[in-house]
Short mmCIF file of C-alpha atoms in Angstrom, two decimals:
data_model
loop_
_atom_site.label_atom_id
_atom_site.label_comp_id
_atom_site.label_asym_id
_atom_site.label_seq_id
_atom_site.Cartn_x
_atom_site.Cartn_y
_atom_site.Cartn_z
CA MET A 1 113.16 120.45 67.03
CA ALA A 2 116.12 120.88 69.07
CA THR A 3 119.71 120.75 67.88
CA ILE A 4 123.12 120.28 69.31
CA ASN A 5 123.56 123.82 69.15
CA THR A 6 120.22 124.93 70.94
CA LEU A 7 120.53 122.36 73.73
CA PRO A 8 121.48 124.57 76.90
CA GLY A 9 124.44 123.71 79.15
CA SER A 10 127.27 121.21 78.21
CA PRO A 11 126.81 117.67 77.56
CA PHE A 12 128.41 117.08 80.96
CA GLN A 13 125.79 119.00 82.56
CA ARG A 14 122.77 117.60 80.67
CA ALA A 15 124.04 113.86 81.37
CA LEU A 16 124.34 114.69 84.90
CA ALA A 17 121.05 116.15 85.09
CA ALA A 18 119.21 113.17 83.26
CA GLY A 19 121.03 110.91 86.09
CA VAL A 20 119.61 113.18 88.80
CA GLN A 21 116.03 113.01 87.17
CA ALA A 22 116.15 109.37 86.66
CA ASN A 23 117.30 108.88 89.87
CA VAL A 24 120.14 106.81 88.96
CA PRO A 25 123.50 107.34 91.38
CA VAL A 26 126.05 109.40 89.51
CA GLY A 27 129.63 109.14 90.18
CA VAL A 28 131.51 112.23 89.35
CA ILE A 29 135.48 112.00 89.12
CA GLY A 30 137.54 115.07 89.06
CA GLU A 31 141.10 116.63 90.20
CA PRO A 32 140.71 118.32 93.47
CA GLY A 33 140.28 122.12 93.62
CA GLN A 34 137.94 122.43 90.51
CA GLY A 35 135.01 123.39 92.75
CA LYS A 36 132.94 120.08 92.25
CA THR A 37 131.52 120.12 95.75
CA ALA A 38 130.55 123.98 95.72
CA THR A 39 129.10 123.48 92.14
CA MET A 40 126.89 120.73 92.76
CA GLU A 41 125.61 122.26 96.01
CA SER A 42 124.70 125.26 94.01
CA SER A 43 123.33 123.89 91.18
CA THR A 44 121.05 121.38 92.82
CA SER A 45 119.71 124.19 95.31
CA GLY A 46 118.95 126.12 92.03
CA TRP A 47 117.07 123.04 90.94
CA GLY A 48 114.64 123.14 93.79
CA ARG A 49 116.34 120.57 95.52
CA HIS A 50 117.50 120.37 99.08
CA VAL A 51 121.08 119.22 99.21
CA GLU A 52 122.85 117.20 102.28
CA THR A 53 126.58 116.58 102.01
CA VAL A 54 128.23 113.85 103.97
CA ILE A 55 131.64 113.40 103.53
CA GLY A 56 132.78 110.06 103.60
CA SER A 57 136.46 110.18 104.54
CA ASN A 58 135.46 111.28 108.18
CA ARG A 59 132.37 108.69 108.53
CA GLU A 60 132.06 105.39 110.01
CA ALA A 61 129.89 102.28 108.85
CA THR A 62 127.59 102.91 111.58
CA ASP A 63 126.64 106.69 110.19
CA PHE A 64 125.03 104.91 107.38
CA LEU A 65 123.88 101.38 108.55
CA GLY A 66 122.50 103.31 111.90
CA VAL A 67 122.80 102.11 115.40
CA MET A 68 120.69 99.77 117.20
CA ILE A 69 118.08 101.20 119.60
CA GLU A 70 115.16 100.14 121.54
CA ASP A 71 111.75 101.23 120.27
CA GLU A 72 108.47 100.02 122.10
CA GLY A 73 110.22 96.98 122.83
CA ALA A 74 111.53 96.27 119.52
CA ILE A 75 115.37 96.53 118.31
CA LYS A 76 115.74 98.74 115.37
CA TYR A 77 118.44 101.02 113.64
CA SER A 78 118.47 104.47 114.08
CA SER A 79 118.23 107.06 111.21
CA PHE A 80 119.75 110.58 111.22
CA GLN A 81 118.98 114.36 110.90
CA TRP A 82 120.50 114.43 107.36
CA VAL A 83 118.06 111.80 106.21
CA GLN A 84 115.14 113.34 107.88
CA ASN A 85 116.01 116.66 106.12
CA LEU A 86 116.20 114.94 102.74
CA ASN A 87 112.76 112.84 103.12
CA LYS A 88 110.94 116.17 104.53
CA ALA A 89 111.96 118.16 101.32
CA LYS A 90 109.86 118.33 98.27
CA ALA A 91 112.93 117.20 96.39
CA GLY A 92 116.45 116.37 97.58
CA LEU A 93 120.20 115.45 96.65
CA LEU A 94 122.17 113.50 98.79
CA LEU A 95 126.02 114.42 97.90
CA LEU A 96 128.74 112.07 98.98
CA ASP A 97 131.65 113.73 98.95
CA GLU A 98 135.42 112.20 98.94
CA PHE A 99 133.60 109.21 98.12
CA ASN A 100 136.28 106.99 97.15
CA THR A 101 138.37 107.94 100.31
CA SER A 102 135.88 106.41 102.62
CA ALA A 103 137.36 103.55 104.86
CA PRO A 104 136.34 100.14 103.36
CA SER A 105 133.96 99.18 106.40
CA THR A 106 132.49 102.61 105.67
CA MET A 107 132.01 101.74 102.04
CA LYS A 108 130.11 98.58 103.17
CA GLY A 109 127.74 100.85 104.77
CA MET A 110 127.37 103.42 101.86
CA LEU A 111 126.49 100.51 99.41
CA ARG A 112 123.10 99.67 101.22
CA VAL A 113 122.55 103.41 100.91
CA VAL A 114 123.33 103.77 97.31
CA GLN A 115 121.82 99.82 96.16
CA GLU A 116 118.87 99.71 98.41
CA ARG A 117 118.38 103.48 99.36
CA TYR A 118 118.18 102.73 103.00
CA VAL A 119 119.89 104.57 106.14
CA GLY A 120 119.34 102.55 109.06
CA ASP A 121 115.66 101.22 108.96
CA THR A 122 114.94 104.31 106.84
CA LYS A 123 114.29 104.38 103.17
CA LEU A 124 115.22 107.22 101.19
CA ASN A 125 112.32 108.58 99.50
CA ASP A 126 112.11 108.27 95.48
CA SER A 127 112.33 112.12 95.46
CA VAL A 128 115.82 111.99 96.74
CA SER A 129 118.66 111.65 94.19
CA ILE A 130 122.60 110.44 94.88
CA ILE A 131 125.85 112.09 93.63
CA ALA A 132 129.08 110.96 94.60
CA LEU A 133 132.24 113.05 94.26
CA MET A 134 135.44 111.57 93.88
CA ASN A 135 139.07 112.34 93.16
CA PRO A 136 141.30 110.35 91.01
CA ILE A 137 143.29 107.80 93.07
CA GLU A 138 146.43 109.44 91.75
CA THR A 139 145.79 112.69 93.39
CA ALA A 140 143.33 111.80 96.33
CA VAL A 141 144.31 111.01 99.96
CA ASP A 142 144.21 107.42 100.65
CA ALA A 143 141.71 106.61 97.56
CA TYR A 144 141.16 103.36 95.76
CA ASP A 145 139.07 101.74 92.95
CA LEU A 146 135.44 101.39 93.97
CA PRO A 147 134.18 97.66 94.82
CA ALA A 148 132.64 96.21 91.58
CA PRO A 149 129.02 96.01 93.10
CA MET A 150 129.16 99.71 94.03
CA ALA A 151 130.64 100.64 90.48
CA ASN A 152 128.00 98.92 88.74
CA ARG A 153 125.21 100.74 90.37
CA MET A 154 126.57 104.05 89.30
CA MET A 155 126.56 106.19 86.15
CA HIS A 156 130.33 107.47 86.05
CA LEU A 157 131.06 111.06 84.65
CA LYS A 158 134.13 112.73 84.51
CA TRP A 159 134.17 116.22 85.58
CA VAL A 160 134.00 119.03 83.34
CA PHE A 161 135.18 122.26 84.92
CA ASP A 162 133.30 125.39 83.59
CA THR A 163 135.76 127.96 82.90
CA LYS A 164 133.33 130.66 81.68
CA ASN A 165 131.05 130.18 84.81
CA TRP A 166 134.19 130.40 87.09
CA LEU A 167 135.72 133.67 85.49
CA GLU A 168 132.32 135.48 85.45
CA ASN A 169 131.62 134.51 89.03
CA VAL A 170 134.66 134.08 91.17
CA GLY A 171 134.78 137.94 91.88
CA THR A 172 131.13 138.07 93.65
CA GLY A 173 131.58 134.60 95.43
CA PHE A 174 129.23 132.80 93.20
CA GLN A 175 126.32 134.53 94.91
CA ASN A 176 124.37 135.45 91.77
CA THR A 177 124.72 132.34 89.69
CA ASN A 178 121.76 130.93 87.90
CA PRO A 179 121.82 127.36 87.34
CA ILE A 180 119.87 126.00 84.10
CA PRO A 181 116.65 124.54 85.29
CA LEU A 182 116.54 120.44 84.84
CA SER A 183 113.39 121.02 82.77
CA ASP A 184 115.26 123.06 80.09
CA MET A 185 118.12 120.19 79.82
CA LEU A 186 116.02 117.18 79.33
CA ALA A 187 113.38 115.67 77.37
CA ALA A 188 109.85 117.41 77.10
CA ASP A 189 108.19 113.86 76.87
CA PRO A 190 110.22 111.17 79.01
CA VAL A 191 107.21 108.56 78.53
CA SER A 192 107.68 108.69 74.57
CA ARG A 193 111.54 108.92 74.87
CA LYS A 194 111.36 105.75 77.24
CA ALA A 195 109.29 103.67 74.67
CA ALA A 196 111.99 104.59 71.98
CA VAL A 197 115.08 104.24 73.98
CA SER A 198 113.90 100.68 75.67
CA ALA A 199 112.93 99.15 72.19
CA ALA A 200 116.52 100.58 70.83
CA VAL A 201 118.23 99.02 73.83
CA THR A 202 116.57 95.65 73.82
CA THR A 203 117.08 95.14 70.31
CA PHE A 204 120.50 95.92 70.45
CA LEU A 205 120.96 93.38 73.17
CA LYS A 206 119.03 90.70 71.03
CA VAL A 207 121.47 90.91 68.55
CA ASN A 208 124.49 91.66 70.55
CA SER A 209 123.91 89.41 73.56
CA LYS A 210 127.64 89.20 74.50
CA PHE A 211 127.10 92.78 75.99
CA MET A 212 124.22 91.51 78.14
CA THR A 213 126.11 89.49 80.70
CA PRO A 214 129.69 89.67 80.14
CA PRO A 215 132.10 88.29 83.08
CA VAL A 216 132.67 91.02 85.79
CA PRO A 217 136.14 92.68 85.11
CA THR A 218 139.02 91.25 86.81
CA ASP A 219 141.02 94.27 86.71
CA PRO A 220 140.37 96.35 89.85
CA ILE A 221 140.42 99.71 87.82
CA LYS A 222 138.03 98.35 85.00
CA ALA A 223 135.70 96.79 87.80
CA GLY A 224 135.70 100.10 89.76
CA GLY A 225 134.17 101.93 86.60
CA ALA A 226 131.65 101.38 84.09
CA TRP A 227 130.82 97.83 82.81
CA PRO A 228 127.60 95.95 81.41
CA SER A 229 125.29 94.27 83.35
CA PRO A 230 121.62 93.99 83.17
CA ARG A 231 121.51 96.55 85.89
CA SER A 232 123.56 99.00 83.96
CA TRP A 233 121.39 98.72 80.87
CA THR A 234 118.10 99.36 82.90
CA ASN A 235 120.06 102.48 84.10
CA VAL A 236 120.88 103.16 80.64
CA ILE A 237 117.13 103.08 79.33
CA SER A 238 115.99 105.09 82.52
CA VAL A 239 118.81 108.00 82.25
CA LEU A 240 118.64 108.32 78.15
CA SER A 241 114.95 108.44 78.53
CA GLN A 242 115.35 111.94 80.28
CA LEU A 243 117.39 113.53 77.18
CA ASP A 244 116.09 114.95 74.34
CA ARG A 245 116.36 112.42 71.41
CA TYR A 246 118.96 114.82 69.26
CA ASP A 247 121.38 114.80 72.24
CA GLU A 248 123.92 112.66 71.17
CA GLU A 249 126.75 114.08 72.88
CA ALA A 250 124.94 113.81 76.26
CA ALA A 251 123.75 110.21 75.23
CA PHE A 252 127.04 109.11 74.56
CA LEU A 253 128.56 110.24 77.93
CA VAL A 254 125.52 108.45 79.69
CA VAL A 255 126.02 105.00 77.94
CA GLU A 256 129.66 105.11 78.30
CA GLY A 257 129.12 105.92 82.01
CA LEU A 258 126.91 103.08 82.62
CA VAL A 259 128.33 100.21 80.26
CA GLY A 260 131.86 101.35 79.41
CA GLU A 261 133.16 102.75 76.27
CA ALA A 262 133.48 99.29 74.21
CA ALA A 263 129.51 98.53 74.92
CA ALA A 264 128.67 102.26 74.17
CA THR A 265 130.69 102.46 70.85
CA GLU A 266 128.98 99.37 69.56
CA TYR A 267 125.59 100.51 70.87
CA PHE A 268 125.74 103.83 68.82
CA LYS A 269 127.17 102.26 65.73
CA TRP A 270 124.54 99.73 65.44
CA LEU A 271 121.95 102.43 66.57
CA ALA A 272 123.14 104.66 63.70
CA ALA A 273 122.95 101.46 60.95
CA ALA A 274 119.57 100.51 62.35
CA ASP A 275 117.89 103.54 61.47
CA LEU A 276 115.18 102.87 64.01
CA TYR A 277 111.47 104.19 63.82
CA ASP A 278 110.13 106.36 66.55
CA PRO A 279 107.07 104.72 67.90
CA ALA A 280 105.56 107.95 68.92
CA GLU A 281 105.84 109.07 65.09
CA VAL A 282 104.12 105.64 64.20
CA ILE A 283 101.64 105.46 67.00
CA ASP A 284 100.19 109.04 65.97
CA GLY A 285 100.27 108.40 62.59
CA THR A 286 102.82 110.69 61.06
CA VAL A 287 105.15 107.94 59.64
CA ASN A 288 103.66 104.90 57.87
CA VAL A 289 105.16 101.44 57.80
CA ASP A 290 105.77 98.88 55.20
CA TRP A 291 105.03 95.92 57.54
CA LYS A 292 105.15 93.25 54.71
CA ASN A 293 108.83 94.50 53.36
CA GLU A 294 110.50 95.99 56.43
CA ARG A 295 113.70 94.66 58.29
CA ALA A 296 113.00 92.23 61.11
CA ASP A 297 115.09 94.16 63.44
CA ARG A 298 113.39 97.49 62.92
CA LEU A 299 110.06 95.76 63.41
CA PHE A 300 111.05 94.33 66.48
CA ALA A 301 112.23 97.37 68.01
CA LEU A 302 109.07 99.44 66.46
CA VAL A 303 106.74 97.02 68.19
CA GLN A 304 108.84 96.86 71.58
CA GLY A 305 108.58 100.86 71.65
CA VAL A 306 104.71 100.81 70.46
CA THR A 307 103.82 98.38 73.29
CA ALA A 308 105.49 100.35 75.84
CA LEU A 309 103.58 103.21 74.98
CA GLY A 310 100.55 101.30 75.19
CA LEU A 311 101.36 100.22 78.53
CA SER A 312 101.94 103.58 79.92
CA GLY A 313 98.59 103.88 81.23
CA ASP A 314 96.66 105.96 78.91
CA ALA A 315 93.71 104.58 77.46
CA GLU A 316 93.69 106.40 74.08
CA LEU A 317 97.54 105.50 73.82
CA TRP A 318 96.53 101.94 74.54
CA ARG A 319 94.08 101.99 71.67
CA LYS A 320 96.31 103.45 69.31
CA ALA A 321 99.05 100.69 70.02
CA SER A 322 96.53 97.87 69.54
CA THR A 323 96.01 99.44 65.93
CA VAL A 324 99.35 99.56 65.16
CA LEU A 325 99.91 95.99 66.39
CA ALA A 326 96.82 94.93 64.45
CA ARG A 327 98.35 96.56 61.18
CA CYS A 328 101.55 94.66 61.86
CA ALA A 329 99.61 91.32 62.00
CA GLU A 330 97.44 92.24 58.90
CA GLY A 331 100.75 93.09 56.98
CA GLY A 332 101.66 89.37 57.18
CA LYS A 333 103.82 89.69 60.57
CA PRO A 334 101.43 88.44 63.09
CA ASP A 335 104.41 86.42 64.77
CA VAL A 336 106.43 89.75 65.28
CA ALA A 337 103.59 91.46 66.99
CA PHE A 338 101.69 88.57 68.88
CA PRO A 339 103.94 88.53 72.22
CA SER A 340 103.21 92.41 72.51
CA ALA A 341 99.46 91.67 71.72
CA GLN A 342 99.23 89.53 74.40
CA LYS A 343 100.77 92.12 76.86
CA LEU A 344 98.19 94.76 75.74
CA ALA A 345 95.31 92.18 75.87
CA ASN A 346 96.27 91.11 79.41
CA ASN A 347 96.78 94.85 80.63
CA LEU A 348 93.63 96.80 79.63
CA PRO A 349 93.76 100.50 81.30
CA LYS A 350 91.08 102.12 82.78
CA GLY A 351 88.43 103.08 80.33
CA VAL A 352 88.95 100.15 78.03
CA THR A 353 86.64 97.38 78.87
CA GLY A 354 87.31 95.02 76.01
CA LEU A 355 89.66 94.35 72.99
CA PRO A 356 88.89 96.45 69.96
CA LYS A 357 87.33 94.34 67.13
CA ARG A 358 90.18 94.78 64.49
CA PHE A 359 92.65 94.24 67.24
CA ALA A 360 90.91 90.76 68.41
CA GLU A 361 90.51 89.69 65.01
CA ALA A 362 94.06 90.05 63.89
CA PHE A 363 95.35 88.00 66.60
CA MET A 364 92.36 85.56 67.53
CA GLU A 365 93.87 82.47 65.97
CA LEU A 366 96.91 82.95 68.07
CA PHE A 367 95.14 83.84 71.13
CA GLY A 368 93.18 80.81 71.20
CA ASN A 369 91.62 81.93 74.54
CA THR A 370 88.22 81.96 75.53
CA LYS A 371 88.89 85.12 77.73
CA TYR A 372 89.70 87.16 74.96
CA LYS A 373 86.70 86.15 73.11
CA VAL A 374 84.35 87.15 75.89
CA ALA A 375 86.02 90.37 76.31
CA VAL A 376 85.26 91.21 72.44
CA ALA A 377 81.85 90.26 72.64
CA ALA A 378 81.09 92.41 75.89
CA ARG A 379 82.65 95.34 74.45
#
């Protein structure tokens, strides 16, 4: 079991690593002269990723939208060498430097890169992550707050200067630094983590709907940072799923960086009070549930998490998930489990040819559908 004292790196480093691994664009803001670009280039190279640095302040919109060219009688938009380099690499990282000093027209061109991952007519591979580096508008040259659509796509992190690393390596020109591997900083089992995280986030939003789709901030400073939206909550699930379950400090940075401080504070207050089950522990039988007397919110979150694991593509996990849902129904809560039971019944993985008898019997009255009866009979 990892603890906050044994996790490698700083909370900032782990939050950044989780964003890179989850392929959610990360916006890093920090004062000039603190080695953001050099550190990112060396760290990501050490992670086995090819890095391409593109400086926004000296680029134009066409450097991201491409220029029109004719190809076999058809007009398309050109790509660029740096795009080809990233796509040819096993894994890559696009480093957009001086991001918030780009001309407004250039920012519009970069919006398609960050949102849709297209440069011209060429799509960046899923193995390519994006980090944007920025200086505060007070100390940058002609910088401005990010447009709301761009800001909401990103996880926002404040740069934390690594004093110890600088003191130890400045004398040797940082030639022998050894970045912490991504795998050492992240969750050992992101599939199980995603099941637990998605269950927690959806349950929180079910009882705190005001944080789901609040109005877009009208203050340009707030609109240019982190604020809640369905997209940013989806990114919360993706990034948190990459973190160790006990990494609370990095987890707060992630949620704050995606939905803002107010929503993050409320989420973690609720999470501590909710004391949710870990669906992986329930599904493997190490934790038992009092289905009849358990709180509704804990059951809702648990069923959501168990279903996510069951739908992960593993036939054995599917069978275990169906057993857990059957127990929920047998414990007097079939209405809680039924929507998830339908999802499992409609998505049989390879190796599962019909519904297990216990599962089918627990929900047959609610299913009321011939195809489920046929599936059971054929098993």
